Short mmCIF file of C-alpha atoms and ligand atoms in Angstrom, two decimals:
data_model
loop_
_atom_site.label_atom_id
_atom_site.label_comp_id
_atom_site.label_asym_id
_atom_site.label_seq_id
_atom_site.Cartn_x
_atom_site.Cartn_y
_atom_site.Cartn_z
CA MET A 1 65.34 101.41 88.18
CA THR A 2 64.51 102.17 84.59
CA ASP A 3 64.33 98.74 83.04
CA PRO A 4 60.83 98.04 81.72
CA ALA A 5 61.08 94.49 83.09
CA ALA A 6 61.14 95.97 86.58
CA THR A 7 57.56 95.91 87.76
CA HIS A 8 58.44 96.54 91.41
CA GLY A 9 61.23 98.09 93.41
CA LEU A 10 64.28 96.19 94.58
CA TRP A 11 63.37 93.14 96.67
CA ALA A 12 59.65 93.31 95.92
CA ASP A 13 59.43 96.91 97.18
CA LEU A 14 60.63 95.87 100.64
CA CYS A 15 64.05 97.51 100.36
CA ARG A 16 64.91 101.19 100.59
CA PRO A 17 68.40 102.67 100.22
CA ASP A 18 68.11 104.44 103.58
CA PHE A 19 67.30 101.32 105.64
CA SER A 20 70.10 100.31 107.98
CA PRO A 21 70.62 96.74 109.23
CA ALA A 22 69.58 97.81 112.75
CA GLU A 23 66.16 98.89 111.54
CA SER A 24 65.68 96.05 109.05
CA ASP A 25 64.60 92.44 109.39
CA PHE A 26 66.96 91.12 106.72
CA SER A 27 70.33 92.17 105.29
CA ILE A 28 71.21 91.20 101.75
CA ILE A 29 74.89 90.82 100.88
CA GLY A 30 76.17 89.76 97.47
CA ILE A 31 79.49 87.94 97.16
CA PRO A 32 80.14 87.83 93.41
CA PHE A 33 83.05 85.42 93.43
CA ASP A 34 83.52 82.18 91.49
CA GLY A 35 87.30 81.88 91.65
CA LEU A 36 87.16 78.63 93.61
CA ALA A 37 84.57 76.82 91.51
CA SER A 38 86.12 73.62 90.17
CA ALA A 39 84.20 73.17 86.93
CA ARG A 40 82.28 75.85 85.07
CA LYS A 41 82.29 79.40 86.33
CA GLY A 42 79.52 82.02 86.11
CA ALA A 43 78.31 82.25 89.71
CA SER A 44 80.01 85.64 90.07
CA HIS A 45 77.07 87.00 88.06
CA GLY A 46 74.54 85.60 90.55
CA PRO A 47 74.04 88.60 92.85
CA GLU A 48 73.51 91.05 89.98
CA ARG A 49 70.87 88.94 88.22
CA ILE A 50 69.12 87.92 91.45
CA ARG A 51 68.87 91.57 92.49
CA PHE A 52 67.71 92.59 89.03
CA TRP A 53 64.84 90.11 88.98
CA SER A 54 63.97 90.81 92.61
CA GLN A 55 62.27 93.84 91.09
CA HIS A 56 59.79 91.46 89.52
CA MET A 57 58.86 89.80 92.80
CA THR A 58 55.69 90.78 94.63
CA PRO A 59 55.58 91.21 98.43
CA PHE A 60 53.75 87.93 99.01
CA SER A 61 54.71 84.32 99.48
CA GLU A 62 52.92 81.68 97.47
CA ASP A 63 50.38 81.18 100.27
CA ARG A 64 49.77 84.92 100.30
CA THR A 65 51.67 85.71 103.49
CA ARG A 66 51.82 89.50 103.47
CA LEU A 67 55.42 90.66 103.47
CA LYS A 68 54.82 94.39 103.18
CA ASN A 69 55.63 95.24 106.80
CA ILE A 70 59.11 93.82 106.74
CA ARG A 71 62.22 95.77 105.87
CA ILE A 72 65.11 94.56 103.78
CA CYS A 73 68.44 96.33 103.81
CA ASP A 74 70.66 95.64 100.79
CA LEU A 75 74.27 96.19 101.79
CA GLY A 76 75.58 95.66 98.26
CA ASP A 77 78.44 93.36 97.35
CA ILE A 78 81.63 92.30 99.05
CA GLY A 79 84.22 91.90 96.32
CA ILE A 80 86.67 89.02 96.61
CA SER A 81 89.92 89.12 94.70
CA HIS A 82 92.10 87.27 97.15
CA PRO A 83 90.11 84.73 99.21
CA ALA A 84 92.55 84.33 102.11
CA ARG A 85 92.37 88.08 102.67
CA ASP A 86 88.90 89.09 101.48
CA PHE A 87 86.95 86.21 103.04
CA GLU A 88 87.88 87.92 106.30
CA ARG A 89 85.66 90.86 105.31
CA VAL A 90 82.73 88.51 104.80
CA ARG A 91 83.30 86.96 108.23
CA LYS A 92 83.46 90.36 109.92
CA ASN A 93 80.38 91.68 108.14
CA VAL A 94 78.29 88.64 108.98
CA ALA A 95 79.52 88.55 112.59
CA ALA A 96 78.42 92.17 113.12
CA LEU A 97 74.89 91.89 111.69
CA PRO A 98 71.96 92.47 114.04
CA ASN A 99 69.35 90.81 111.81
CA VAL A 100 68.94 87.85 109.45
CA PRO A 101 71.48 87.85 106.62
CA ILE A 102 70.59 86.58 103.16
CA LEU A 103 73.81 86.07 101.26
CA LEU A 104 74.01 85.68 97.50
CA GLY A 105 76.93 83.74 96.01
CA GLY A 106 79.15 83.29 94.34
CA ASP A 107 80.42 79.75 94.35
CA HIS A 108 79.92 77.76 97.55
CA SER A 109 83.37 78.71 98.89
CA VAL A 110 81.86 82.01 100.08
CA THR A 111 79.96 80.05 102.73
CA ILE A 112 83.25 79.31 104.54
CA PRO A 113 83.51 82.84 106.00
CA ILE A 114 79.71 82.93 106.39
CA PHE A 115 79.97 79.90 108.71
CA GLN A 116 82.77 81.65 110.59
CA GLY A 117 80.72 84.82 110.98
CA GLN A 118 77.66 82.92 112.16
CA ARG A 119 79.73 80.91 114.65
CA GLU A 120 81.03 84.20 116.01
CA ARG A 121 77.54 85.71 116.26
CA PHE A 122 76.24 82.66 118.09
CA LYS A 123 79.43 81.60 119.84
CA ASP A 124 77.80 80.48 123.07
CA LYS A 125 74.88 78.89 121.25
CA ARG A 126 74.26 75.64 119.47
CA LEU A 127 74.40 76.51 115.75
CA GLY A 128 72.70 74.05 113.40
CA VAL A 129 72.96 73.93 109.63
CA LEU A 130 70.54 72.84 106.96
CA TRP A 131 72.71 72.02 103.95
CA MET A 132 70.80 71.62 100.67
CA ASP A 133 73.13 70.54 97.90
CA ALA A 134 73.92 67.78 95.40
CA HIS A 135 77.33 67.60 97.08
CA PRO A 136 78.42 67.35 100.72
CA ASP A 137 81.52 69.55 100.19
CA LEU A 138 83.40 67.58 102.83
CA CYS A 139 86.78 67.39 101.09
CA ASP A 140 89.74 68.41 103.20
CA GLU A 141 91.46 69.89 100.16
CA PHE A 142 90.44 70.15 96.52
CA ASN A 143 92.45 71.35 93.51
CA GLY A 144 95.18 72.28 96.00
CA SER A 145 92.94 74.58 98.04
CA LYS A 146 91.37 74.25 101.48
CA PHE A 147 89.01 77.08 100.51
CA SER A 148 87.60 75.20 97.49
CA HIS A 149 83.85 75.02 97.04
CA ALA A 150 84.28 71.26 97.65
CA CYS A 151 85.61 71.85 101.21
CA VAL A 152 82.98 74.16 102.69
CA LEU A 153 81.17 71.91 105.13
CA ARG A 154 84.45 70.29 106.21
CA ARG A 155 85.66 73.77 107.24
CA GLY A 156 82.32 74.41 108.96
CA LEU A 157 82.80 71.32 111.13
CA GLU A 158 86.27 72.54 112.01
CA PHE A 159 84.76 75.87 113.11
CA GLY A 160 82.79 73.94 115.73
CA ILE A 161 79.50 73.11 114.06
CA LYS A 162 78.58 69.67 115.44
CA PRO A 163 77.91 66.90 112.90
CA GLU A 164 74.73 65.91 114.71
CA ASP A 165 73.44 69.47 114.21
CA VAL A 166 73.89 69.32 110.43
CA CYS A 167 71.17 68.03 108.09
CA LEU A 168 72.23 67.46 104.48
CA VAL A 169 69.39 67.13 101.99
CA GLY A 170 69.53 66.38 98.27
CA LEU A 171 72.95 64.71 98.12
CA ARG A 172 73.84 62.53 95.12
CA SER A 173 77.52 63.00 94.23
CA TRP A 174 80.62 62.01 96.20
CA GLU A 175 84.40 62.27 96.34
CA TYR A 176 86.41 59.41 97.85
CA GLN A 177 87.72 61.65 100.62
CA GLU A 178 84.13 62.39 101.72
CA ILE A 179 82.87 58.84 102.12
CA ASP A 180 84.08 58.16 105.66
CA LEU A 181 82.50 61.35 107.05
CA ILE A 182 79.28 60.64 105.17
CA GLU A 183 79.03 57.03 106.36
CA ASN A 184 80.57 57.30 109.83
CA GLY A 185 80.71 60.99 110.69
CA GLY A 186 77.42 61.35 112.58
CA LEU A 187 75.92 63.76 110.05
CA ASN A 188 72.21 63.57 109.20
CA VAL A 189 72.18 62.63 105.52
CA TYR A 190 69.11 62.62 103.27
CA THR A 191 69.99 61.91 99.67
CA ALA A 192 68.00 63.05 96.66
CA ALA A 193 67.02 59.39 96.24
CA ASP A 194 65.71 59.33 99.85
CA VAL A 195 63.56 62.36 99.02
CA ALA A 196 62.21 60.68 95.88
CA GLU A 197 61.49 57.42 97.70
CA ARG A 198 60.14 58.66 101.05
CA GLY A 199 58.69 61.99 99.93
CA MET A 200 59.77 65.36 101.31
CA LYS A 201 57.18 65.67 104.10
CA PRO A 202 58.55 62.92 106.39
CA ILE A 203 62.12 64.00 105.68
CA ALA A 204 61.23 67.62 106.46
CA ALA A 205 59.71 66.43 109.74
CA ASP A 206 62.95 64.61 110.61
CA VAL A 207 64.99 67.71 109.74
CA HIS A 208 62.75 69.90 111.88
CA LYS A 209 63.07 67.58 114.85
CA ILE A 210 66.87 67.48 114.59
CA LEU A 211 67.34 71.22 114.10
CA SER A 212 64.82 72.15 116.81
CA ARG A 213 67.53 71.16 119.34
CA CYS A 214 69.63 74.09 118.09
CA ASP A 215 69.54 77.68 119.34
CA ALA A 216 70.22 79.06 115.86
CA VAL A 217 69.87 77.53 112.40
CA HIS A 218 71.67 78.66 109.25
CA VAL A 219 70.45 77.44 105.85
CA SER A 220 73.02 76.95 103.09
CA LEU A 221 71.39 76.29 99.74
CA ASP A 222 73.43 75.32 96.71
CA ILE A 223 71.08 75.73 93.77
CA ASP A 224 72.43 72.44 92.38
CA CYS A 225 70.34 70.67 95.02
CA LEU A 226 67.61 71.15 92.43
CA ASP A 227 67.49 68.88 89.43
CA PRO A 228 69.03 70.53 86.34
CA ALA A 229 65.51 70.48 84.86
CA PHE A 230 64.65 73.21 87.39
CA ALA A 231 68.02 74.94 87.71
CA PRO A 232 70.33 74.29 84.75
CA GLY A 233 72.39 77.43 85.36
CA THR A 234 74.96 76.09 87.78
CA GLY A 235 78.57 75.00 87.55
CA ILE A 236 78.02 71.27 88.05
CA PRO A 237 74.46 70.26 87.13
CA ASP A 238 73.82 66.76 88.48
CA SER A 239 70.80 64.78 87.33
CA GLY A 240 68.38 63.12 89.71
CA GLY A 241 67.97 66.15 91.95
CA MET A 242 65.07 67.55 93.91
CA THR A 243 62.12 69.35 92.38
CA SER A 244 61.45 73.02 93.08
CA ARG A 245 58.30 71.92 94.91
CA GLU A 246 60.24 69.59 97.21
CA VAL A 247 62.70 72.34 98.11
CA ILE A 248 59.91 74.85 98.76
CA THR A 249 58.15 72.27 100.94
CA LEU A 250 61.32 71.85 102.99
CA ILE A 251 61.82 75.62 103.33
CA LYS A 252 58.21 76.10 104.49
CA SER A 253 58.58 73.29 107.01
CA LEU A 254 61.31 75.25 108.82
CA GLN A 255 58.62 77.25 110.60
CA GLY A 256 59.29 77.19 114.33
CA LEU A 257 63.07 76.88 114.05
CA LYS A 258 65.32 79.74 115.09
CA LEU A 259 66.44 80.74 111.61
CA VAL A 260 69.44 83.08 111.62
CA GLY A 261 70.57 83.21 108.01
CA LEU A 262 70.42 81.90 104.47
CA ASP A 263 72.98 81.68 101.73
CA VAL A 264 72.04 80.85 98.15
CA VAL A 265 75.06 79.90 96.08
CA GLU A 266 76.19 78.51 92.73
CA VAL A 267 73.56 80.38 90.69
CA ALA A 268 75.42 80.92 87.40
CA PRO A 269 73.25 83.07 85.10
CA PRO A 270 75.56 82.83 82.05
CA LEU A 271 74.87 79.07 82.00
CA ASP A 272 71.10 79.49 81.74
CA GLU A 273 69.79 81.76 79.04
CA SER A 274 66.22 81.33 80.31
CA GLU A 275 67.21 82.70 83.75
CA ALA A 276 64.89 80.12 85.32
CA THR A 277 67.73 79.33 87.74
CA VAL A 278 67.75 82.94 88.96
CA PHE A 279 63.98 82.87 89.41
CA ALA A 280 64.22 79.58 91.31
CA ALA A 281 66.69 81.19 93.70
CA LEU A 282 64.39 84.19 94.18
CA LYS A 283 61.37 82.00 94.85
CA ILE A 284 63.28 80.16 97.57
CA ILE A 285 64.48 83.43 99.11
CA MET A 286 60.94 84.89 99.22
CA GLU A 287 59.57 81.70 100.81
CA PHE A 288 62.37 81.79 103.40
CA ILE A 289 61.50 85.38 104.24
CA ALA A 290 57.83 84.41 104.58
CA VAL A 291 58.67 81.64 107.07
CA ILE A 292 60.24 84.22 109.37
CA VAL A 293 57.39 86.69 108.84
CA ARG A 294 54.80 84.03 109.77
CA GLU A 295 56.83 83.14 112.84
CA ARG A 296 56.78 86.75 114.03
CA GLN A 297 53.24 87.59 112.99
CA PRO A 298 51.13 84.46 113.29
CA GLY A 299 47.97 84.48 111.23
CA LEU A 300 49.36 86.46 108.32
MN1 MN B 1 76.92 71.58 95.03
#
């Protein structure tokens, strides 16, 4: 990389072009698609800017967990021009991975085939989901599409993820068609207001207890779970969201769970000239990686 802003190699020097998924701890896949975002677009630029600034990351977490012995394989992007057809490629790619995928959206619709792929990988296992978002995305159909970014978790439940194995954190915006599932659907709901009132630590403890019953846990993080003060570059910024610190606290508390994947979606760089939204996404990704490193190498 020749850009002077690049102080490190791709993914904090942890990625080499010759690493294969089989010999790596993590696989990065970009899905630069925002065709199903309902308001403002721009998330298709997420993977490129996140990768670019990954060259500015250092191979440490904030508590100085050493990351240098892990390997990251960057598999590039999966292009989506026709969701009904191309989402299938995402599903197949995820289903075949031997390590922990970190997927970069794209609008949240890309998580639909990610859920499918993860269900396939862990088909005989209990797959739990930590859903961090301003929105529950539980609509059956939105803007005439069942693949809309407002329908993602609804599809996930249809793929066999059990409501009691889903924790939603940071919620604060609703559609009428979501209310019954939210109030009577058996999901574990922690609103952004709950986080502000109770504090993240007790909520993170609840989430850990619930997800510890699962054999595999996927984390889906819509960057709009953060307050727009921390992440303005997203299609639908919704005030009253979580702080970066609260989200990092929750990520770090996942230690001990069987984490099998992360997607970070709705990062829309054209909507944030400062690129703070991109850096927020990267910080969360590095802390997620560190959780898994600490799990494997206690004491680091
Ligand atoms: Mn959202």
